[in-house]
Short mmCIF file of C-alpha atoms and ligand atoms in Angstrom, two decimals:
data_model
loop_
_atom_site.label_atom_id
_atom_site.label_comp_id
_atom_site.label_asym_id
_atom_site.label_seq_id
_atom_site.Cartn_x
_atom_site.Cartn_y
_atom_site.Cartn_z
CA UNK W 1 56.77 79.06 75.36
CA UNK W 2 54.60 80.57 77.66
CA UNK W 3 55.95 78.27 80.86
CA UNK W 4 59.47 77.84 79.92
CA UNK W 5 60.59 81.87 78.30
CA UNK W 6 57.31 84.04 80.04
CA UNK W 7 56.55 82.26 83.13
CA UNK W 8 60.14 81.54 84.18
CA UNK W 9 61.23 85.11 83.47
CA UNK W 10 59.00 86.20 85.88
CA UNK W 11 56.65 87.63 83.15
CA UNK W 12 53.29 87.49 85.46
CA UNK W 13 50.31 89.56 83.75
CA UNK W 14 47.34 87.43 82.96
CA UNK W 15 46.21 89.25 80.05
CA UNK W 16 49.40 89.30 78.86
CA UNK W 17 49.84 86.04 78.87
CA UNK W 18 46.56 85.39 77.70
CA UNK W 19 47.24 87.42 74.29
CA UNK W 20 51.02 85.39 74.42
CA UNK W 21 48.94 82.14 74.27
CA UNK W 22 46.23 83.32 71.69
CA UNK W 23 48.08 85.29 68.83
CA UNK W 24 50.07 82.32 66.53
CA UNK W 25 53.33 84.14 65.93
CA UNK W 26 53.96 81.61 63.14
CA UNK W 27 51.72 83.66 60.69
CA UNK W 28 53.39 86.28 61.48
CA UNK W 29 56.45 84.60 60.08
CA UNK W 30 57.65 83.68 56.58
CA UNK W 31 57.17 79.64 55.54
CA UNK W 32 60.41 78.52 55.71
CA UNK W 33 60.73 79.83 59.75
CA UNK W 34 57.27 79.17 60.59
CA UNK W 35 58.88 75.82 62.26
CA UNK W 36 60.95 77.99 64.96
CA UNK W 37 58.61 80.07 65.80
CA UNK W 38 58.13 79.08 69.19
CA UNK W 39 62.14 79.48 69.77
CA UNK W 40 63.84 81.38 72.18
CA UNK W 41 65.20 84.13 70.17
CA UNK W 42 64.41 86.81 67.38
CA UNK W 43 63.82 85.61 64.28
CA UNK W 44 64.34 87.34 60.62
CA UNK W 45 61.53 88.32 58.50
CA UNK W 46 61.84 89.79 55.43
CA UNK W 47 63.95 93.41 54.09
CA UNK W 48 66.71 92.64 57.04
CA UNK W 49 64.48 92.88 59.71
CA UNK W 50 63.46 90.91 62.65
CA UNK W 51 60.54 89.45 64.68
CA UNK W 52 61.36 90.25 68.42
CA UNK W 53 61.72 87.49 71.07
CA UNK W 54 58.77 86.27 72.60
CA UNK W 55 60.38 86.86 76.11
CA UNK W 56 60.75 90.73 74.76
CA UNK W 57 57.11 91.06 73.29
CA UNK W 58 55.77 90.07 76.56
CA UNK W 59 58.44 92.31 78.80
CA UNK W 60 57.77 94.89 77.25
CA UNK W 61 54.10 94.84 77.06
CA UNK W 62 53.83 94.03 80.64
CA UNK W 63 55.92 96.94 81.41
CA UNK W 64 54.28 99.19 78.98
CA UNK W 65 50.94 98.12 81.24
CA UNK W 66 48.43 98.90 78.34
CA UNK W 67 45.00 99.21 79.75
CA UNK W 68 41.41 98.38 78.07
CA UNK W 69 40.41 101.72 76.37
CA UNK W 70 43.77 103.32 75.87
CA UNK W 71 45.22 104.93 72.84
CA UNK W 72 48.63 103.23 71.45
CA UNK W 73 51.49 104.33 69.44
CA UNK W 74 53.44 101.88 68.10
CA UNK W 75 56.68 102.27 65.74
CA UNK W 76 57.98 99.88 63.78
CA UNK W 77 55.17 97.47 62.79
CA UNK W 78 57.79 94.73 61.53
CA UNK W 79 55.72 91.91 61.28
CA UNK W 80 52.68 93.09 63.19
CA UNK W 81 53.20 90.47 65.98
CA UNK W 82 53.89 92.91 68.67
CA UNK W 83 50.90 94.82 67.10
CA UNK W 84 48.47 92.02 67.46
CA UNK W 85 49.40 91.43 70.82
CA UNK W 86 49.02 95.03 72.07
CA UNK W 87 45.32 95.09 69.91
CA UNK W 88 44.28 92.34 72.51
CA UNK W 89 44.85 94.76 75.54
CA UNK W 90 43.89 98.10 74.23
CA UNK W 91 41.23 99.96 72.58
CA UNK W 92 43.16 101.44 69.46
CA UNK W 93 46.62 101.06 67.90
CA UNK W 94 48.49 103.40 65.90
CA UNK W 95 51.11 101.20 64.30
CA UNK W 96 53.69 102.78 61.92
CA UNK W 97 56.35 100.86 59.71
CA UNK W 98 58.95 102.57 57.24
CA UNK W 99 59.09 100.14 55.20
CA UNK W 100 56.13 99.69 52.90
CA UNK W 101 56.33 95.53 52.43
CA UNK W 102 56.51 94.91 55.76
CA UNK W 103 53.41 97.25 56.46
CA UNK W 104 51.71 95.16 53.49
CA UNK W 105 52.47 91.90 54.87
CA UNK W 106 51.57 92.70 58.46
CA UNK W 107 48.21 94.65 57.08
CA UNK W 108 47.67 90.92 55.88
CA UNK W 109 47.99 88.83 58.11
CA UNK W 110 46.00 91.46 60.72
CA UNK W 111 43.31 91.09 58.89
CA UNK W 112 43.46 87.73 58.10
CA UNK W 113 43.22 87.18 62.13
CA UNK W 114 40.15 89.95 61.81
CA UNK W 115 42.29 92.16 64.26
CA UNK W 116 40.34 95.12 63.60
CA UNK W 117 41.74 97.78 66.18
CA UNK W 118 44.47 98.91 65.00
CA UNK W 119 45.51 101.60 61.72
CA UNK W 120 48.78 100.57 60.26
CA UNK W 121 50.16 104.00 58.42
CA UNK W 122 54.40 103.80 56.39
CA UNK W 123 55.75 106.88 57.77
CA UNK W 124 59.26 108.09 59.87
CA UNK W 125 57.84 106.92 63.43
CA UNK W 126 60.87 108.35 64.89
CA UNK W 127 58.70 111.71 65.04
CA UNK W 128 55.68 109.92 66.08
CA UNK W 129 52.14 110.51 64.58
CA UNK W 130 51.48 113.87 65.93
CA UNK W 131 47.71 113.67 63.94
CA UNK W 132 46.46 111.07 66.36
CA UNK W 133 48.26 112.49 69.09
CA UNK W 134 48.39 112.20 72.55
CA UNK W 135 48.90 108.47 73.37
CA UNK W 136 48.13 107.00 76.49
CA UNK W 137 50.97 104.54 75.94
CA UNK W 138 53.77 104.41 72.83
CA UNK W 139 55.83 101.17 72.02
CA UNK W 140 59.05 101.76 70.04
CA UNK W 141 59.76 98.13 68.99
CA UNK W 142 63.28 100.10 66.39
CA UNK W 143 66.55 100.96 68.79
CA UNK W 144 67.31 104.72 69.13
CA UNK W 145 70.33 106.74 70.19
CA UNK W 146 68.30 108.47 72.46
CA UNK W 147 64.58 108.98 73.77
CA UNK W 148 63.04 111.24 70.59
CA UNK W 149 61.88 114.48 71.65
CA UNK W 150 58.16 114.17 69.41
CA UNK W 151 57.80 111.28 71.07
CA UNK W 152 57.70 112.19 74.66
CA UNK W 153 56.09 115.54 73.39
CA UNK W 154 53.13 113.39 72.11
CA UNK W 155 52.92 111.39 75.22
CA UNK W 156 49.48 111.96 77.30
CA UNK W 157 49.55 113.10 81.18
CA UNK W 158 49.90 109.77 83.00
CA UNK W 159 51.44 108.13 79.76
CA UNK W 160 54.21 105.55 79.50
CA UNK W 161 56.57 104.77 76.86
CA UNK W 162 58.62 101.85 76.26
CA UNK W 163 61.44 101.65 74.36
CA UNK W 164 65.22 100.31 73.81
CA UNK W 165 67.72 103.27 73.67
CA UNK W 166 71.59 103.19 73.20
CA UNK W 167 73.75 101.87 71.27
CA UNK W 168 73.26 100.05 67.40
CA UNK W 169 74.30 96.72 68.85
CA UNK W 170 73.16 96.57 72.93
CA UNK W 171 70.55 98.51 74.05
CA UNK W 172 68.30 99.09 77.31
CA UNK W 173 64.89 98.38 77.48
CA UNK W 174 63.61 102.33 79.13
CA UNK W 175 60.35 103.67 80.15
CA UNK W 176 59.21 106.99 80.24
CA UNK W 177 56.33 108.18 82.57
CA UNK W 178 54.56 111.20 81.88
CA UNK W 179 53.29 112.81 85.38
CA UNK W 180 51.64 115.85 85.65
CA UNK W 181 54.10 117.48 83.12
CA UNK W 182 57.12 115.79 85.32
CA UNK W 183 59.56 113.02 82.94
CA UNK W 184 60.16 109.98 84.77
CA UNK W 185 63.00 108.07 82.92
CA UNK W 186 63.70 104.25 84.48
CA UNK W 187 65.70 101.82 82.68
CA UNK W 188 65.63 98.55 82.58
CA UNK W 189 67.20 95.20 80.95
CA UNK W 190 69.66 94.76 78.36
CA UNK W 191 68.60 93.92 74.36
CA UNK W 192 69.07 94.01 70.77
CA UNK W 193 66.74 95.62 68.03
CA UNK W 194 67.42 96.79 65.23
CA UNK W 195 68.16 100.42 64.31
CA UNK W 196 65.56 103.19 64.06
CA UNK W 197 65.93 104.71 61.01
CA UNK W 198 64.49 108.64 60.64
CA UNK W 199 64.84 112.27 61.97
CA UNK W 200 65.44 111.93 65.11
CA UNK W 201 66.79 107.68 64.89
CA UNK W 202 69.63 106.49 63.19
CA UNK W 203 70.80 107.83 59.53
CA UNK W 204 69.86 104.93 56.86
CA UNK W 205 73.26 104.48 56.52
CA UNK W 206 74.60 103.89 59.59
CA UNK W 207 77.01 100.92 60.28
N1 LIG O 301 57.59 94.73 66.57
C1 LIG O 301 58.20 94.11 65.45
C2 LIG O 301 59.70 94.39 65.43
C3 LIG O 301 60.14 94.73 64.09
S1 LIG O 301 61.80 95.18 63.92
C4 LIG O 301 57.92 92.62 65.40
O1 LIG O 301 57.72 92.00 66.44
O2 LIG O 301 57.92 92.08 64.31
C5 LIG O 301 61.70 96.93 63.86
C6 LIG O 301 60.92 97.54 62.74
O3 LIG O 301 61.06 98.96 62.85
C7 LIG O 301 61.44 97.19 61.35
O4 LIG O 301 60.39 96.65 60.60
C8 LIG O 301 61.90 98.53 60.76
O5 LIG O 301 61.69 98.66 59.37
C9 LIG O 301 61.04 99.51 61.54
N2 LIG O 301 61.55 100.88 61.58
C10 LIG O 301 62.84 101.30 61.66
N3 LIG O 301 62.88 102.66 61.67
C11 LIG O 301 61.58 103.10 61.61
C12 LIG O 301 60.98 104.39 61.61
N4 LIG O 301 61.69 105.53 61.68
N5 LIG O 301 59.64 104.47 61.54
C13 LIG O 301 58.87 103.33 61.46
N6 LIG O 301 59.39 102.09 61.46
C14 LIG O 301 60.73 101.96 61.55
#
């Protein structure tokens, strides 16, 4: 995996590639997957929703550039693979799931892998977590329609954000710098999440 989808993709961090090689994404995965886990491609969990391709986890952490000490938002906990990985690089992560089974399970499993950094909460990320607020750096790992408002409000000065914004099928993987009260919006490569569902994502019932 880490030669043939990181490597080859031109995914070059060392630590990010280090936490790639060290988290098992197979526990992160429901039995009767665990024996694709090292595929090429996102995988279902459970309540319709997906684990994101390795390829992705990695892009998007290396782009996202978390540092040793900083203070991470993440929405949409999923499986808490993306979470585990970004507890490896950073000193705290905020992870927040709508969906109360999948925060169960992934509460689980972190533990079970004594990941210890990182406070999973079920809430509508889409507004962000404005009680731990600012963040250094926030993952959306959910597609929205557009970059949320809360979330860029609850960005730090020299904070990044990463996220996939546009469309419920396709969309682009932005980030969002934070300088000295100046937005910075640069967008990236093409993918496919599923929908952010809340305030300022997608309606639940959205087609
Ligand atoms: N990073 C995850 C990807 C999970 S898929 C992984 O690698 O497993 C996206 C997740 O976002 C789903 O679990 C979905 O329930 C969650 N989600 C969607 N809308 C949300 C919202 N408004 N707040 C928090 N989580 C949300």
């Amino acid at each position: 995996m880490i030669d043939k989808q990181l490597r080859s993709r031109g995914v070059s961090d060392k630590r990010v590639l280090e936490a790639m090689m060290t988290v098992p994404r197979e526990r992160f995965m429901p039995g009767s997957i665990r024996k694709d886990a090292y595929e090429d491609r996102a995988l279902p969990i459970t309540c319709g929703q997906t684990i994101s391709q390795p390829f992705i986890v990695a892009h998007m952490t290396e782009l996202l550039a978390p540092k040793f000490a900083s203070r991470v938002l993440e929405v949409g906990t999923g499986s808490g693979y993306q979470t585990a990985i970004l507890a490896r690089l950073s000193d705290h992560i905020y992870s927040v799931e709508r969906i109360l089974e999948l925060h169960d399970q992934a509460a689980e499993v972190l533990a079970f892998l004594s990941i210890e950094n990182v406070t999973l909460l079920v809430a509508d990320g889409s507004t962000g977590l404005p009680q731990h607020a600012p963040y250094d750096r926030i993952m959306v790992t959910a597609a929205t329609p557009r970059v949320p408002e809360s979330l860029v409000d609850q960005l730090a000065d020299h904070g990044r954000m990463v996220l996939p914004v546009g469309g419920k099928s396709e969309q682009t993987i932005v980030c969002v710098d934070r300088r000295e009260g100046k937005i910075i919006e640069t967008r990236g490569i093409a993918c496919r999440f599923v929908k952010l569902i809340g305030n300022q994502g997608w309606s639940v019932d959205a087609k």
